[in-house]
């Protein structure tokens, strides 16, 4: 059931992820991007899987590693403290599975919809529900 | 942790004339853990063994016969044992002396600190925390969060032993599935209780929880983020669940893999936390700003540690839940029994290890 991560994808993600900390690039990287001035909802709809987290947050790192381990290439968006409230407001308007109030960081969106936090991701992974959802969103191919 | 009567009993046997508050502290070989399961009782057991070995060699015969009986044994063995006893007693006295000296200097320091604190208070300096500036005896407990947890955990272990025995009896007696289901459900809930307890303790003192000091030494050897690795436990359990259907075999294997992946992700996250914390503390204060802001940032990072413990326990819970979905009631009962036995044996191993005779230096 383990998917080997295509070399090409792996290389791309690590290059983006190991970028210098604290620098806010004006252009949007393929994988890791920051939020300033960019439409958050746009990012959600453009990417099969996208993780939103506070800058430097270790939990969003856990989310990313878990998804990478499954062979998924998640987009990651790091949010500065200043933008937090605005981003969460925007994300609240996106539809989601277990919708109860405002999404909390870190949050993962799959197929344009809010999937949930790390709890939900882990739970779905263990119960075996995650892979079908990822496939349906086009994030995984068998 | 230990009843007063137990302490005095030990004192008498060891020939000490003043009560020692924390025996597990000054008895060096046993200082490894202060958990209620192995701490003081271990020492008592060792004493009993020493006494018993002398008793059994004589039976109920009076003391005059003692030398006759012992003369029949090879004399060099007796001599060696007596020498070892003398050596052990000497070492014991030395350790006690060192401990008392340490206590006295600590007490001195404590009085000095209290005076300093009082002085500062009078000067109007705000001192956070809950220090009792009246003269503390050594009995003041500073951290009631972890003490409460340790006590609760002690009860939890006892209850678990009881449940394990109940499961064993029920499986041997071939009770109905309905009755087994009840036992399985309470077994699962018991583990969920533990995770709840740990969540509360993590908020009180996450380092304490992560250190595993509340567990026995052999359990600590396997420690991963405040507990066991679910994938490892699955490997322990699975052989004891035979016979499994082909589908079950596949499902359990997949669960093991999934758990492994989740564990790896969490471990990676923890590594990142270590790195960022290290970087925060390593940065030069002159360049980066004030010492306080560096500390504040570091404190913020440490908060994440609580989340890690919670996520790890969440993973353990989810894995347990998934197993209960894969297995039949009877298999689940066997699984819980196997798990309980495994933990019990680890705890027993810890006790045995702590009580092993120390080689004379």
Tab-separated table of N, CA, C and O in Angstrom, chain A residues 1 122-123 125-128, chain B residues 230-232 234 237-238 248-263 315-327:
chain	number	residue	atom	x	y	z
A	1	UNK	N	0.845	-1.207	0.000
A	1	UNK	CA	0.000	0.000	0.000
A	1	UNK	C	0.876	1.252	0.000
A	1	UNK	O	0.431	2.325	-0.255
A	122	UNK	N	-5.036	12.341	11.208
A	122	UNK	CA	-4.521	11.109	11.799
A	122	UNK	C	-5.605	10.045	11.872
A	122	UNK	O	-5.392	8.893	11.526
A	123	UNK	N	-6.773	10.471	12.368
A	123	UNK	CA	-7.873	9.523	12.525
A	123	UNK	C	-8.249	8.877	11.206
A	123	UNK	O	-8.419	7.660	11.117
A	125	UNK	N	-6.388	8.651	8.560
A	125	UNK	CA	-5.268	7.852	8.084
A	125	UNK	C	-5.317	6.466	8.708
A	125	UNK	O	-5.168	5.460	8.034
A	126	UNK	N	-5.531	6.403	10.009
A	126	UNK	CA	-5.533	5.127	10.710
A	126	UNK	C	-6.732	4.282	10.312
A	126	UNK	O	-6.620	3.068	10.139
A	127	UNK	N	-7.878	4.920	10.138
A	127	UNK	CA	-9.076	4.139	9.813
A	127	UNK	C	-9.115	3.744	8.354
A	127	UNK	O	-9.975	2.976	7.936
A	128	UNK	N	-8.168	4.259	7.565
A	128	UNK	CA	-8.110	3.883	6.162
A	128	UNK	C	-9.005	4.732	5.271
A	128	UNK	O	-9.128	4.479	4.078
B	230	UNK	N	2.529	2.563	19.005
B	230	UNK	CA	1.427	1.662	18.640
B	230	UNK	C	1.875	0.560	17.687
B	230	UNK	O	1.459	-0.587	17.844
B	231	UNK	N	2.744	0.882	16.719
B	231	UNK	CA	3.158	-0.141	15.754
B	231	UNK	C	3.908	-1.269	16.457
B	231	UNK	O	3.758	-2.440	16.104
B	232	UNK	N	4.717	-0.951	17.452
B	232	UNK	CA	5.459	-1.973	18.191
B	232	UNK	C	4.518	-2.869	18.965
B	232	UNK	O	4.670	-4.084	18.995
B	234	UNK	N	1.462	-3.510	18.229
B	234	UNK	CA	0.755	-4.364	17.276
B	234	UNK	C	1.606	-5.583	16.938
B	234	UNK	O	1.100	-6.703	16.836
B	237	UNK	N	1.261	-7.976	19.774
B	237	UNK	CA	-0.064	-8.593	19.894
B	237	UNK	C	-0.373	-9.613	18.823
B	237	UNK	O	-0.933	-10.659	19.109
B	238	UNK	N	-0.086	-9.254	17.575
B	238	UNK	CA	-0.622	-9.990	16.436
B	238	UNK	C	-0.395	-11.495	16.488
B	238	UNK	O	-1.328	-12.252	16.232
B	248	UNK	N	-8.284	-10.149	7.734
B	248	UNK	CA	-7.799	-9.571	8.984
B	248	UNK	C	-6.293	-9.389	8.958
B	248	UNK	O	-5.769	-8.377	9.424
B	249	UNK	N	-5.617	-10.386	8.419
B	249	UNK	CA	-4.153	-10.289	8.336
B	249	UNK	C	-3.754	-9.050	7.546
B	249	UNK	O	-2.885	-8.275	7.958
B	250	UNK	N	-4.435	-8.851	6.404
B	250	UNK	CA	-4.145	-7.681	5.574
B	250	UNK	C	-4.463	-6.392	6.340
B	250	UNK	O	-3.661	-5.459	6.367
B	251	UNK	N	-5.616	-6.365	6.980
B	251	UNK	CA	-6.033	-5.162	7.708
B	251	UNK	C	-5.067	-4.816	8.839
B	251	UNK	O	-4.714	-3.645	9.027
B	252	UNK	N	-4.640	-5.831	9.575
B	252	UNK	CA	-3.734	-5.572	10.689
B	252	UNK	C	-2.394	-5.077	10.158
B	252	UNK	O	-1.801	-4.139	10.700
B	253	UNK	N	-1.929	-5.696	9.076
B	253	UNK	CA	-0.666	-5.253	8.488
B	253	UNK	C	-0.770	-3.803	8.051
B	253	UNK	O	0.130	-2.998	8.298
B	254	UNK	N	-1.877	-3.467	7.372
B	254	UNK	CA	-2.070	-2.081	6.927
B	254	UNK	C	-2.100	-1.118	8.099
B	254	UNK	O	-1.541	-0.021	8.047
B	255	UNK	N	-2.753	-1.544	9.177
B	255	UNK	CA	-2.828	-0.691	10.365
B	255	UNK	C	-1.439	-0.446	10.921
B	255	UNK	O	-1.083	0.670	11.309
B	256	UNK	N	-0.639	-1.506	10.951
B	256	UNK	CA	0.728	-1.377	11.442
B	256	UNK	C	1.508	-0.376	10.601
B	256	UNK	O	2.214	0.475	11.125
B	257	UNK	N	1.347	-0.492	9.284
B	257	UNK	CA	2.032	0.432	8.381
B	257	UNK	C	1.566	1.864	8.608
B	257	UNK	O	2.367	2.784	8.690
B	258	UNK	N	0.255	2.047	8.674
B	258	UNK	CA	-0.296	3.389	8.871
B	258	UNK	C	0.221	4.001	10.158
B	258	UNK	O	0.591	5.180	10.192
B	259	UNK	N	0.228	3.185	11.208
B	259	UNK	CA	0.693	3.695	12.491
B	259	UNK	C	2.155	4.103	12.395
B	259	UNK	O	2.558	5.151	12.899
B	260	UNK	N	2.938	3.247	11.732
B	260	UNK	CA	4.360	3.556	11.549
B	260	UNK	C	4.537	4.891	10.845
B	260	UNK	O	5.353	5.714	11.243
B	261	UNK	N	3.736	5.105	9.779
B	261	UNK	CA	3.832	6.354	9.032
B	261	UNK	C	3.489	7.547	9.913
B	261	UNK	O	4.168	8.573	9.906
B	262	UNK	N	2.422	7.404	10.681
B	262	UNK	CA	1.994	8.500	11.558
B	262	UNK	C	3.061	8.768	12.615
B	262	UNK	O	3.357	9.925	12.942
B	263	UNK	N	3.640	7.678	13.160
B	263	UNK	CA	4.697	7.847	14.165
B	263	UNK	C	5.882	8.591	13.569
B	263	UNK	O	6.458	9.482	14.204
B	315	UNK	N	-3.108	9.126	18.567
B	315	UNK	CA	-2.726	8.045	17.653
B	315	UNK	C	-2.900	6.688	18.321
B	315	UNK	O	-3.422	5.741	17.716
B	316	UNK	N	-2.460	6.588	19.585
B	316	UNK	CA	-2.596	5.321	20.311
B	316	UNK	C	-4.064	4.937	20.422
B	316	UNK	O	-4.442	3.779	20.227
B	317	UNK	N	-4.877	5.930	20.724
B	317	UNK	CA	-6.309	5.670	20.874
B	317	UNK	C	-6.931	5.214	19.560
B	317	UNK	O	-7.693	4.247	19.524
B	318	UNK	N	-6.591	5.898	18.476
B	318	UNK	CA	-7.161	5.565	17.184
B	318	UNK	C	-6.745	4.163	16.744
B	318	UNK	O	-7.529	3.422	16.145
B	319	UNK	N	-5.487	3.810	17.035
B	319	UNK	CA	-5.005	2.483	16.654
B	319	UNK	C	-5.768	1.408	17.414
B	319	UNK	O	-6.169	0.388	16.838
B	320	UNK	N	-5.963	1.655	18.703
B	320	UNK	CA	-6.728	0.723	19.530
B	320	UNK	C	-8.143	0.559	18.978
B	320	UNK	O	-8.655	-0.558	18.830
B	321	UNK	N	-8.739	1.686	18.629
B	321	UNK	CA	-10.101	1.675	18.103
B	321	UNK	C	-10.173	0.877	16.800
B	321	UNK	O	-11.064	0.042	16.610
B	322	UNK	N	-9.212	1.119	15.928
B	322	UNK	CA	-9.214	0.432	14.631
B	322	UNK	C	-9.055	-1.063	14.819
B	322	UNK	O	-9.692	-1.859	14.141
B	323	UNK	N	-8.192	-1.468	15.775
B	323	UNK	CA	-8.027	-2.902	16.062
B	323	UNK	C	-9.356	-3.502	16.502
B	323	UNK	O	-9.719	-4.604	16.092
B	324	UNK	N	-10.076	-2.774	17.337
B	324	UNK	CA	-11.350	-3.309	17.823
B	324	UNK	C	-12.346	-3.456	16.676
B	324	UNK	O	-13.246	-4.295	16.742
B	325	UNK	N	-12.151	-2.664	15.596
B	325	UNK	CA	-13.045	-2.808	14.439
B	325	UNK	C	-12.671	-4.033	13.617
B	325	UNK	O	-13.521	-4.693	13.033
B	326	UNK	N	-11.360	-4.312	13.565
B	326	UNK	CA	-10.888	-5.425	12.730
B	326	UNK	C	-11.179	-6.776	13.379
B	326	UNK	O	-11.492	-7.762	12.705
B	327	UNK	N	-11.052	-6.820	14.702
B	327	UNK	CA	-11.115	-8.118	15.395
B	327	UNK	C	-12.527	-8.485	15.838
B	327	UNK	O	-13.368	-7.622	16.053
